[in-house]
Coordinates of C-alpha atoms in Angstrom, one line a residue:
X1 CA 95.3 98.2 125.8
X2 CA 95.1 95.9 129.2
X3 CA 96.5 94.1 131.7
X4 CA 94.2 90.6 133.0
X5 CA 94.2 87.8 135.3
X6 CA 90.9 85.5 134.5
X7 CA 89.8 82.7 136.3
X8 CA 87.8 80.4 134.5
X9 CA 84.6 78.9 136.0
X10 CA 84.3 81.5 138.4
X11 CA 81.6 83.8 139.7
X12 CA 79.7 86.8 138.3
X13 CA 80.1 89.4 140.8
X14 CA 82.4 91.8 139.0
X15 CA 82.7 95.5 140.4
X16 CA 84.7 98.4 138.9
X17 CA 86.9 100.7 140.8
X18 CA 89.7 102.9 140.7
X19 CA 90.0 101.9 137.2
X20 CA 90.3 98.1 138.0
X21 CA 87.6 95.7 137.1
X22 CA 87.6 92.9 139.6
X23 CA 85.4 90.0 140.6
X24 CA 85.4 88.5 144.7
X25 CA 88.7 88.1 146.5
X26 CA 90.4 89.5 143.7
X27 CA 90.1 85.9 141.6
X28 CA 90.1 88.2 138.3
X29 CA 91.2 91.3 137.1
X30 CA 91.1 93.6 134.1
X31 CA 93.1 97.0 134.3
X32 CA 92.7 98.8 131.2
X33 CA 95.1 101.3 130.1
X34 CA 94.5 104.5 131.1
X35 CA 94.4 106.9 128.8
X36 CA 92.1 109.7 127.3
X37 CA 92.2 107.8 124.1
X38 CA 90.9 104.4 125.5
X39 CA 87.5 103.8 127.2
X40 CA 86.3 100.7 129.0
X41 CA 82.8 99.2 129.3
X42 CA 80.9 96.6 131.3
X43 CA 78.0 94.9 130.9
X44 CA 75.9 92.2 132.3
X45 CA 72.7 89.7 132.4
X46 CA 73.2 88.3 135.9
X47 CA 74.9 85.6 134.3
X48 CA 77.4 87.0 130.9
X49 CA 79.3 89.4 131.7
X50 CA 81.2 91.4 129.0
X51 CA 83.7 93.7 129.5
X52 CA 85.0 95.9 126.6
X53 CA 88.5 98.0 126.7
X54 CA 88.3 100.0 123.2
X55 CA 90.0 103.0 121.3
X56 CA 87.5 105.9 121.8
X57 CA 86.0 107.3 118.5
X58 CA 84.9 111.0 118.0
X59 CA 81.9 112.2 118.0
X60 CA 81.1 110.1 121.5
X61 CA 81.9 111.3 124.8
X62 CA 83.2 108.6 126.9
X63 CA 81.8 105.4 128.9
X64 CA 81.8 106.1 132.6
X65 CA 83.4 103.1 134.4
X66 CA 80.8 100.6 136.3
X67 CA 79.1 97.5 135.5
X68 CA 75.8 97.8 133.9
X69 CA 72.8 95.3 134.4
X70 CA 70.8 94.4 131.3
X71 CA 68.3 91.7 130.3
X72 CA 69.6 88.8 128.0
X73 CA 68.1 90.8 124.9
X74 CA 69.6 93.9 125.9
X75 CA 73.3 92.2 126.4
X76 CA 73.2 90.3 123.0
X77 CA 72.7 93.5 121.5
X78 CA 75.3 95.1 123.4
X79 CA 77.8 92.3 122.7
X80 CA 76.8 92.7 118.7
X81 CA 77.7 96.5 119.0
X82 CA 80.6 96.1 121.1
X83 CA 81.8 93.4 118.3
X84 CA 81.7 96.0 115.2
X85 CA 83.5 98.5 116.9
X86 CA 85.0 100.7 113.8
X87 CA 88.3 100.8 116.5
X88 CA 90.4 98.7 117.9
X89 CA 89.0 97.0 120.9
X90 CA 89.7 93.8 123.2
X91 CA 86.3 92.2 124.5
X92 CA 86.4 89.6 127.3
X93 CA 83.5 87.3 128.3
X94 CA 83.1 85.3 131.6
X95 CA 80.0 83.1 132.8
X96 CA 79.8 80.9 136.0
X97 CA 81.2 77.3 135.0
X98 CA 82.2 78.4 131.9
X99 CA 85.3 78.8 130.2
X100 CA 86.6 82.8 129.9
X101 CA 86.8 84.3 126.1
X102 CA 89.4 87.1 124.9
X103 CA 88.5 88.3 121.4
X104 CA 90.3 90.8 119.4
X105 CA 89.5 93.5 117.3
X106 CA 90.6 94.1 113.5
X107 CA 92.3 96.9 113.6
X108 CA 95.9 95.6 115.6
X109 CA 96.8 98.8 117.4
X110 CA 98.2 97.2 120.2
X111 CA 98.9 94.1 120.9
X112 CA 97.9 91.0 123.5
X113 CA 100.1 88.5 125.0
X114 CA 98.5 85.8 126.5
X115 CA 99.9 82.8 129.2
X116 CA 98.1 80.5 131.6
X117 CA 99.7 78.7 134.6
X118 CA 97.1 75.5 134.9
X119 CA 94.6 77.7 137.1
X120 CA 94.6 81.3 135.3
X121 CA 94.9 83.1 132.2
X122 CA 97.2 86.2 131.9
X123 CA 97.4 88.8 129.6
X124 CA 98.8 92.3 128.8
X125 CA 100.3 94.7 125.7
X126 CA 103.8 94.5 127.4
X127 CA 105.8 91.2 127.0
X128 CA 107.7 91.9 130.1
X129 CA 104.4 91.6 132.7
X130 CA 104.6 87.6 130.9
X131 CA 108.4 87.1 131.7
X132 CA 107.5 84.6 134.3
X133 CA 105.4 82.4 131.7
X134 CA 108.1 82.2 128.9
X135 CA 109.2 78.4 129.0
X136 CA 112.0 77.7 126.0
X137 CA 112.4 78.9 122.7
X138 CA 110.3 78.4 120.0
X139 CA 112.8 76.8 117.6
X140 CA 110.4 77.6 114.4
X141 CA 109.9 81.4 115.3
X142 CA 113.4 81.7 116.4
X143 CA 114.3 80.4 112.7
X144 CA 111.6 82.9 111.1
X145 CA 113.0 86.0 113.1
X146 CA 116.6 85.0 112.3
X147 CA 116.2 84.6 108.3
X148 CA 114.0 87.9 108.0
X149 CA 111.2 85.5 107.4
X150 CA 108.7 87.1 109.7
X151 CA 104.9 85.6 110.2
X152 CA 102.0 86.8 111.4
X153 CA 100.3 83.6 113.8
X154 CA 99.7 83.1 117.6
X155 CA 103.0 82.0 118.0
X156 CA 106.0 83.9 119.6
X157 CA 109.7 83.3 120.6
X158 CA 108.9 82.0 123.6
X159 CA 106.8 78.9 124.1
X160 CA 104.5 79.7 127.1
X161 CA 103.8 83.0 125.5
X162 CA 101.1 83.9 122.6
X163 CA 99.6 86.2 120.8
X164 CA 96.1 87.0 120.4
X165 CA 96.1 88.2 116.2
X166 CA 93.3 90.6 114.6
X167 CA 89.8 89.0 115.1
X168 CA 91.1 85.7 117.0
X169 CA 89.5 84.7 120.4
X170 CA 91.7 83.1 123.3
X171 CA 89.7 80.3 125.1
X172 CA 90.8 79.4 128.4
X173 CA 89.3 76.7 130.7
X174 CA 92.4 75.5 132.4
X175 CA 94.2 75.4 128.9
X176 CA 94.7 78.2 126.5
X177 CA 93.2 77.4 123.2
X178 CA 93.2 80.5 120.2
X179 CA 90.9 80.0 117.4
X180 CA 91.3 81.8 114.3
X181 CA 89.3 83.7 112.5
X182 CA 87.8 82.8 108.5
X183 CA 89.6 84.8 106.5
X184 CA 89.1 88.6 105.7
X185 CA 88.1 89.5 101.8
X186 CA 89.8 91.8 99.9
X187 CA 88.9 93.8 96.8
X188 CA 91.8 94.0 93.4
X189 CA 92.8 96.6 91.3
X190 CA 90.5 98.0 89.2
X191 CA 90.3 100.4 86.2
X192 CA 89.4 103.9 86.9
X193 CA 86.4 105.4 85.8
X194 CA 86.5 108.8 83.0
X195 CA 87.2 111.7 85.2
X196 CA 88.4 109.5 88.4
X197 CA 89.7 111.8 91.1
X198 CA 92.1 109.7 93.0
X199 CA 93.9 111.9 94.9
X200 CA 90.8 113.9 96.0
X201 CA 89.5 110.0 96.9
X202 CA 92.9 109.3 98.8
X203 CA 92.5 112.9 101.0
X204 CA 89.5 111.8 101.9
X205 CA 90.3 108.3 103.0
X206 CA 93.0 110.4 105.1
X207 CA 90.4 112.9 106.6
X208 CA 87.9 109.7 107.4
X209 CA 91.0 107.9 109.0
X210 CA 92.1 110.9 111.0
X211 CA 88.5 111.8 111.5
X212 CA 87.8 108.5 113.5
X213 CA 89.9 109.2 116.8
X214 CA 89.1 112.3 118.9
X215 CA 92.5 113.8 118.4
X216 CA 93.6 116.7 120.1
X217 CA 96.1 118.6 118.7
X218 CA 97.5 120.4 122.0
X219 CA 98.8 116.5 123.0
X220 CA 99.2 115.1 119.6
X221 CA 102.8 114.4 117.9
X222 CA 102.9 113.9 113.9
X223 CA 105.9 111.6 112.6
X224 CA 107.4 113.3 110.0
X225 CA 110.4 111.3 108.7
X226 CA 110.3 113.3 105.4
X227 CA 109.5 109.8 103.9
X228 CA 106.3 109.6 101.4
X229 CA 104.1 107.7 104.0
X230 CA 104.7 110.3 107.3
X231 CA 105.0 113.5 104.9
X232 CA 101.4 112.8 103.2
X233 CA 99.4 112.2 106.4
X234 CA 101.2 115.1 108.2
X235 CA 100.9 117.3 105.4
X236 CA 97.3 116.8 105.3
X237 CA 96.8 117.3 108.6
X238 CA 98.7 120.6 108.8
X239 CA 96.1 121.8 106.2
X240 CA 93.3 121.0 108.3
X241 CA 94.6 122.5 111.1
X242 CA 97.0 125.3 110.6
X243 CA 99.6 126.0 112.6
X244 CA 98.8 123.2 114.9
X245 CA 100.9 120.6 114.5
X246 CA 103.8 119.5 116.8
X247 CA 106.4 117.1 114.5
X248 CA 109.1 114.6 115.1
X249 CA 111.4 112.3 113.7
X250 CA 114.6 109.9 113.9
X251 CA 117.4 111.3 111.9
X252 CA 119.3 108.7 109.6
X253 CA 123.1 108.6 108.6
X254 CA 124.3 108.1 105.4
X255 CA 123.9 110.0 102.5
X256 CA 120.6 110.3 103.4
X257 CA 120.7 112.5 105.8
X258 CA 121.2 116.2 104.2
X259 CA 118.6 115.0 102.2
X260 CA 115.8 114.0 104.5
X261 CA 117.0 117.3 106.6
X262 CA 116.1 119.0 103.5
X263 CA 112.9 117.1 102.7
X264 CA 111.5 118.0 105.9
X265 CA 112.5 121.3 106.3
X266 CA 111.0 121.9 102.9
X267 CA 107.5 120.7 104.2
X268 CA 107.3 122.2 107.0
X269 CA 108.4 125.4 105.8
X270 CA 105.5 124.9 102.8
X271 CA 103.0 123.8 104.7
X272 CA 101.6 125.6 108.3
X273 CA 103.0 123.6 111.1
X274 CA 103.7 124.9 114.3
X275 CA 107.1 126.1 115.3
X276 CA 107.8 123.0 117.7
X277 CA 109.6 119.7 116.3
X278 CA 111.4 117.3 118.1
X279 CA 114.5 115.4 116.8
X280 CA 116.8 112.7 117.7
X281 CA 119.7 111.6 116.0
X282 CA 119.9 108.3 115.6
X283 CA 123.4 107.7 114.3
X284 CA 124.5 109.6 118.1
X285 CA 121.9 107.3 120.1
X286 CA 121.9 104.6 117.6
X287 CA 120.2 100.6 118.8
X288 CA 123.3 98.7 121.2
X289 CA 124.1 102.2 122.6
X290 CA 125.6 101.5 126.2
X291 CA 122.2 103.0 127.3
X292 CA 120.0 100.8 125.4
X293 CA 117.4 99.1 127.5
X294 CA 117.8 96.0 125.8
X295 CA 121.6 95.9 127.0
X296 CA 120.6 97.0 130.8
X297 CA 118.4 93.5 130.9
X298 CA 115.3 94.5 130.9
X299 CA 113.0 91.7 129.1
X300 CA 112.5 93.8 126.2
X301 CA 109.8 91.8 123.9
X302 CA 112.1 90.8 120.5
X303 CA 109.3 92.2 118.7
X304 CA 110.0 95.7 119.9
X305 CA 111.5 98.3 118.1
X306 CA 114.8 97.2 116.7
X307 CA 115.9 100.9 116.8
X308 CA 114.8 100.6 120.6
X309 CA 117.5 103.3 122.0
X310 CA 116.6 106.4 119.7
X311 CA 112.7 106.0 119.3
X312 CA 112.4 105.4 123.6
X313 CA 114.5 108.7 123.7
X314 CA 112.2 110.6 121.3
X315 CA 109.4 108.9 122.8
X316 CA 110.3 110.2 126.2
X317 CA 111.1 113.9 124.5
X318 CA 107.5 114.2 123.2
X319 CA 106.0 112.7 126.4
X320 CA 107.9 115.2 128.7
X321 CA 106.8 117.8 126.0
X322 CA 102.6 117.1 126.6
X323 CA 102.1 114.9 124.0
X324 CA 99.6 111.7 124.7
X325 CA 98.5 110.7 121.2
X326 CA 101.6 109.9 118.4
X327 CA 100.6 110.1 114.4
X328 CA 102.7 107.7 112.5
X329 CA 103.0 106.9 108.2
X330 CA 103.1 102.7 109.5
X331 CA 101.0 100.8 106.7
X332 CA 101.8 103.2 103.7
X333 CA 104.3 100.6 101.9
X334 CA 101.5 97.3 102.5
X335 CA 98.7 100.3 100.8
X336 CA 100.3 100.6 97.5
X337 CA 101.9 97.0 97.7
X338 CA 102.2 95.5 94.2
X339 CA 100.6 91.8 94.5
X340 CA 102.2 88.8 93.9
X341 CA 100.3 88.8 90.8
X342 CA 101.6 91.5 89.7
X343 CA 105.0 91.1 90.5
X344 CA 105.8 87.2 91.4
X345 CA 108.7 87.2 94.4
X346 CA 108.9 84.7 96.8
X347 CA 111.0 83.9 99.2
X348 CA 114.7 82.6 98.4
X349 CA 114.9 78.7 98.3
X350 CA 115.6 77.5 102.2
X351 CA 118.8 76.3 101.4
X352 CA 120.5 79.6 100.1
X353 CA 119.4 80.9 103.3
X354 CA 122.6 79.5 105.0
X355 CA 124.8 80.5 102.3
X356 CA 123.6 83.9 102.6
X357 CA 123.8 84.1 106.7
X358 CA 126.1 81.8 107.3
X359 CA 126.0 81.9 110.9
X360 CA 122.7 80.5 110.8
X361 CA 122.8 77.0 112.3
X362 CA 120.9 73.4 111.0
X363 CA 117.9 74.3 113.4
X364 CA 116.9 77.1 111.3
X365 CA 116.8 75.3 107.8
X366 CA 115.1 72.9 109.0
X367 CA 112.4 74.6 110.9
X368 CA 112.3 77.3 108.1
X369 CA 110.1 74.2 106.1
X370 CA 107.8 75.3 108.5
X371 CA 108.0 78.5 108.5
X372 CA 104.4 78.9 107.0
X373 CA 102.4 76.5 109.5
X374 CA 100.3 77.7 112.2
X375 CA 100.4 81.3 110.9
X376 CA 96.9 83.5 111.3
X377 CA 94.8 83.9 108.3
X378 CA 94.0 86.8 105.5
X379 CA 93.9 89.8 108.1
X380 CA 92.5 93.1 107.6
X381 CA 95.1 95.0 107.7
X382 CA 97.9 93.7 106.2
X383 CA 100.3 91.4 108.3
X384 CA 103.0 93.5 108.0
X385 CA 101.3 96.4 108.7
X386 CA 99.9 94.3 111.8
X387 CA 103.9 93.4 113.0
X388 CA 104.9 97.0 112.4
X389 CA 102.4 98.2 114.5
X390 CA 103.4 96.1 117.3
X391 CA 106.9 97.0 117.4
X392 CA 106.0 100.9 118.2
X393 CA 103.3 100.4 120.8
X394 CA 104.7 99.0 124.0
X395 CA 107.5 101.9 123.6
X396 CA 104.8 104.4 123.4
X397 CA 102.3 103.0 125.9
X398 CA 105.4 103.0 128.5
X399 CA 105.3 106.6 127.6
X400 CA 101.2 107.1 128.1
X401 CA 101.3 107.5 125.0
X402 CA 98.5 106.5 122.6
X403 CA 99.4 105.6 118.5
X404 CA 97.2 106.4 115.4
X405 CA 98.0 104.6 112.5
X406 CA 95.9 106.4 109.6
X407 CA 97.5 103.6 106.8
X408 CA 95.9 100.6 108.7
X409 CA 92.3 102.0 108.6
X410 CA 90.2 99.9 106.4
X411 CA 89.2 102.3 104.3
X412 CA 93.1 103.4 103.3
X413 CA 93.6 99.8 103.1
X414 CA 90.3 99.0 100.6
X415 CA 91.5 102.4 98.5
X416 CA 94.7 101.1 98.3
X417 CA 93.6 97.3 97.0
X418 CA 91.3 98.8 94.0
X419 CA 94.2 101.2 92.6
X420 CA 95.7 100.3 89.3
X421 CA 99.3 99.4 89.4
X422 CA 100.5 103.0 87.9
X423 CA 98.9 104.2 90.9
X424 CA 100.9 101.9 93.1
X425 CA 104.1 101.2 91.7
X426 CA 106.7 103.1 93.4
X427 CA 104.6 104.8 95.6
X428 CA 102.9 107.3 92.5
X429 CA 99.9 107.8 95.1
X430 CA 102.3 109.4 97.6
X431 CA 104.7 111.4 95.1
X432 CA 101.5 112.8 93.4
X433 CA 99.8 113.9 96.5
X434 CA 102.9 115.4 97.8
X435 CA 103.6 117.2 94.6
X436 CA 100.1 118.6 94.2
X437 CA 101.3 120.7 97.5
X438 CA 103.7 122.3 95.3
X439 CA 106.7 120.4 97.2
X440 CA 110.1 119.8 94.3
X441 CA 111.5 116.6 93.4
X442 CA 113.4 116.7 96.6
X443 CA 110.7 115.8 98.3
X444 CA 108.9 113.7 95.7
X445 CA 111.6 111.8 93.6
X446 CA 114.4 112.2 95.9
X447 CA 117.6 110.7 94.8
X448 CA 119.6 109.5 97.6
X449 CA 118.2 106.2 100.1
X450 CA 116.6 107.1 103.0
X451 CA 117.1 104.2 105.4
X452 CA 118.5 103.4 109.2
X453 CA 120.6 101.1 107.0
X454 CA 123.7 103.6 108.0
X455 CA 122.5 103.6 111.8
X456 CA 122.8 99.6 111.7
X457 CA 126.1 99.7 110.0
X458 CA 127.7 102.5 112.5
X459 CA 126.0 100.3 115.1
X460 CA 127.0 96.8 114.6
X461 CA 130.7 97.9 113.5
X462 CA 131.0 100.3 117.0
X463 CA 129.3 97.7 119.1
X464 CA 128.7 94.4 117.4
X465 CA 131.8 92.9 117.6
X466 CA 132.1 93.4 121.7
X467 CA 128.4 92.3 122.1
X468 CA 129.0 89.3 120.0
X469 CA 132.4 88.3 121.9
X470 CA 130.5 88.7 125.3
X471 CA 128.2 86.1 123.6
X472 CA 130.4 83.8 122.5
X473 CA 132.4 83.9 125.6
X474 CA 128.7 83.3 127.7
X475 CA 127.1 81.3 125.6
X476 CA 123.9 81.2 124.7
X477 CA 120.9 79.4 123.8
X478 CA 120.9 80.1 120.1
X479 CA 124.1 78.2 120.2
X480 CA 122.2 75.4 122.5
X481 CA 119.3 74.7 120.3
X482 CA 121.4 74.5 117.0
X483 CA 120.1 78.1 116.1
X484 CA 123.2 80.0 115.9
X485 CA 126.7 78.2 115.0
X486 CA 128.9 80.0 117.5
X487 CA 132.4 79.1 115.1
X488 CA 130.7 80.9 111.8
X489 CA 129.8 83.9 114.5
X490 CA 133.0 83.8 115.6
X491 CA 134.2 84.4 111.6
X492 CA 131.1 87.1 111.5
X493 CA 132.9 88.8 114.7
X494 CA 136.2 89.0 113.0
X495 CA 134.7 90.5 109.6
X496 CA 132.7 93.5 111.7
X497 CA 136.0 94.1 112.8
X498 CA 137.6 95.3 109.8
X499 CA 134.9 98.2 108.4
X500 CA 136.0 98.1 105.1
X501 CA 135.0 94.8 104.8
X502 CA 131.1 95.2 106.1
X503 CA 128.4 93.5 103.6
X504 CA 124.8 95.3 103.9
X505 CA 123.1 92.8 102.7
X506 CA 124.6 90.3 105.2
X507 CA 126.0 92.0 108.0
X508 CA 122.7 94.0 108.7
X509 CA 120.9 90.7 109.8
X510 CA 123.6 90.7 112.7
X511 CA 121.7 92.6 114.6
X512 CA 118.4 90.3 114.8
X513 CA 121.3 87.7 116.5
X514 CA 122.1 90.2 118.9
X515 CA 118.5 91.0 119.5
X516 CA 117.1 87.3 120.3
X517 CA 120.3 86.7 122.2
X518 CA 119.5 89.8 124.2
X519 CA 115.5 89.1 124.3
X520 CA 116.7 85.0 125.6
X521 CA 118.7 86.0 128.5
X522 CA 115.9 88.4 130.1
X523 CA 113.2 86.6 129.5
X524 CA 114.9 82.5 130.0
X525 CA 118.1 83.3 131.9

């Protein structure tokens, strides 16, 4: 959402132009990203001053740029407003001989990495613009990424680099200090009432969600995967606005495929979308591709995409087609999510985790006692939703273009929380809605997997094995920091080899080696 350079304790004369907030001499910065679906504000007492980068909401015609001079009355209130922003915003606060503030809004869209050099405090939603900050590995987030343990915290791979999560505020005074936030509440399940019309309630928490942002749909791109989660917002959408709607997708391998080909086709030829849709075929561009950007070097965050290749090439296919703003299903699995409560899982026991990836060195078991320290609070939006998120948006923003999440708005998520569990087990909200569109079992209790799970396998068993023998002939720092043993990769190598022989539900994970080995050498090496 934006690119800074703060320097604490510094003076109050900022000035805005060319899109570039900027105090004397160029001691600070903020450049906020430019884009019809982001607004910036500035405000300030003679003393405060706040500066505001925030998702634009409908209904509102945008800030103009400049900073504005109130009285101390006037900017309180204007930092209370600023603060409940139904959107997601990033809200920066400097004061002469006073420490700089970064604060974070709820709602995750983009993300914020943060790094400070002993004099000033940098920030931006691309990883890469930190490179120079990134110290060593963290060996604890290294061991969360590589056992599919993933948590939602300040922390990142690299030490040097954080994370500003929902609602936290980044303090920096010559040291980076984030603070948390208390805990967000959260409703549970409750019984219906006589009559209850859930699915007219769940259309509406669409048309509230989609309602928020002032989409246009001459620049906006609608996911359609011919999953539940894509296929119920899109299909809503195309009955609000007929004949609109551009769509897009990914296409998967396996035996999958004919099927989501037919799931799709089916809904768009049911419902009015426009004639225009965009594909890429994943399992022809797959992740590792010699094109990849990841395999090029360029310090591509690890919490990117991990099908990086194909989604930066439909990315870049709806961009050069007009579009700006990109509709996604993210968050539909974490709405209807049966609790723990309902359905007690927990994690395997730490030490089956090196029986089941047995590449995984003693670093990572021992770290993974950890694994749940320093992690943010109760968010929101779910945390997973939260991560999910932040793998799509630098691709898009690279793009100019803008992501809508209609899952992660709070009221979806508060609809979701007080369903009862026939509502939410396997997804009964989204099969229900789709079928009351008069769309067949193919669509709402299809019988084949749908998953990139294919897409992983044809890429680890075309590329894997001569990615991982480049590694193990370099080296790498996995292998340095006791993350990686580089003789049980060696056996992993050999077994990829052989594709009769690959294990889903161990070989997949292959790929997240690859990645941080990838993500280490551009951002360390």
């Amino acid at each position: 959402m934006l690119r800074l350079h703060l320097t604490p304790y510094g003076p109050v004369d900022w000035s805005w132009s060319d899109g570039v907030y900027a105090t004397a001499e160029g001691a600070s910065s903020i450049r906020p990203f430019a884009h019809p679906m982001v607004e910036d504000l500035a405000v300030t007492d003679g003393q405060r001053t706040l500066i505001v980068v925030r998702e634009r909401i409908a209904g509102r015609a945008p800030v103009a740029g400049g900073v504005r001079m109130l009285d101390p009355a006037e900017f309180d209130t204007a930092r209370s407003a600023a603060a409940a922003w139904p959107a997601d915003f990033v809200m920066v606060e400097t004061a002469p001989r006073m420490p700089v503030r970064v604060s974070a809004g709820a709602c995750g869209t983009v993300p914020l990495y943060l790094a400070e050099d002993g004099t000033a405090l940098h920030g931006s939603w691309d990883m890469a613009d930190l490179q120079p900050y990134a110290r060593v590995l963290s060996t604890r987030e290294a061991a969360r990424l590589l056992a599919f343990r993933p948590r939602y915290g300040s922390e990142t791979l690299f030490e040097g680099i954080r994370r500003l999560t929902e609602r936290a505020t980044a303090h920096y005074g010559g040291g980076l200090y984030i603070s948390y936030p208390e805990p967000a509440l959260h409703r549970r399940p409750r019984a219906l009432a006589d009559g209850a019309d859930v699915l007219g309630a769940f259309r509406d928490a669409i048309d509230t969600a989609l309602d928020l942002r002032p989409l246009d749909q001459d620049t906006t791109a609608w996911h359609l995967t011919g999953g539940f989660d894509s296929g119920v917002i899109a299909t809503r959408a195309a009955q609000r606005w007929p004949n609109q709607l551009t769509t897009a997708a990914l296409l998967i391998g396996g035996p999958g495929r004919e099927q989501q080909i037919r799931r799709r086709a089916q809904m768009r030829t049911r419902l009015p979308f426009s004639a225009h849709d965009t594909l890429v075929d994943a399992l022809t561009e797959p992740p590792l591709h010699p094109g990849c950007a990841r395999l090029q070097g360029e310090p591509i965050s690890p919490y990117e995409e991990p099908l990086h290749h194909p989604f930066r090439l439909l990315t870049q296919a709806l961009r050069a087609q007009g579009a700006r703003v990109v509709v996604t299903g993210i968050g539909g699995d974490e709405m209807v999510a049966v609790s723990r409560e309902e359905y007690p899982e927990t994690d395997p026991p730490i030490d089956q985790v090196g029986q089941d990836l047995p590449w995984l060195g003693s670093a990572v078991t021992d770290a993974l006692a950890y694994a749940d320290d320093a992690v943010a609070p109760p968010a929101v939006v779910n945390s997973m939703t939260l991560l999910s998120m932040e793998t799509m948006a630098p691709v898009l923003l690279r793009a100019g273009i803008w992501p809508v999440h209609p899952f992660a708005h709070p009221g979806m998520v508060q609809l979701g929380e007080q369903l009862p569990y026939d509502w939410r087990e396997l997804k009964q909200l989204q099969r229900r809605q789709l079928a009351s569109l008069g769309l067949n079992e193919d669509v709402t209790h299809p019988v084949e997997r749908e998953s990139f799970a294919e897409v992983v396998q044809h890429t680890l068993t075309s590329y894997g094995p001569g990615l991982l023998a480049d590694m193990l002939t370099s080296g790498s720092m996995l292998f340095d920091m006791g993350l990686v043993d580089p003789d049980r990769l060696a056996d992993a190598c050999t077994h990829l080899e052989d594709h009769a022989l690959y294990d889903e539900t161990r070989d997949a994970k292959l790929i997240e080696v690859i990645h941080l080995h990838l993500a280490t050498t551009a951002f360390l090496c």
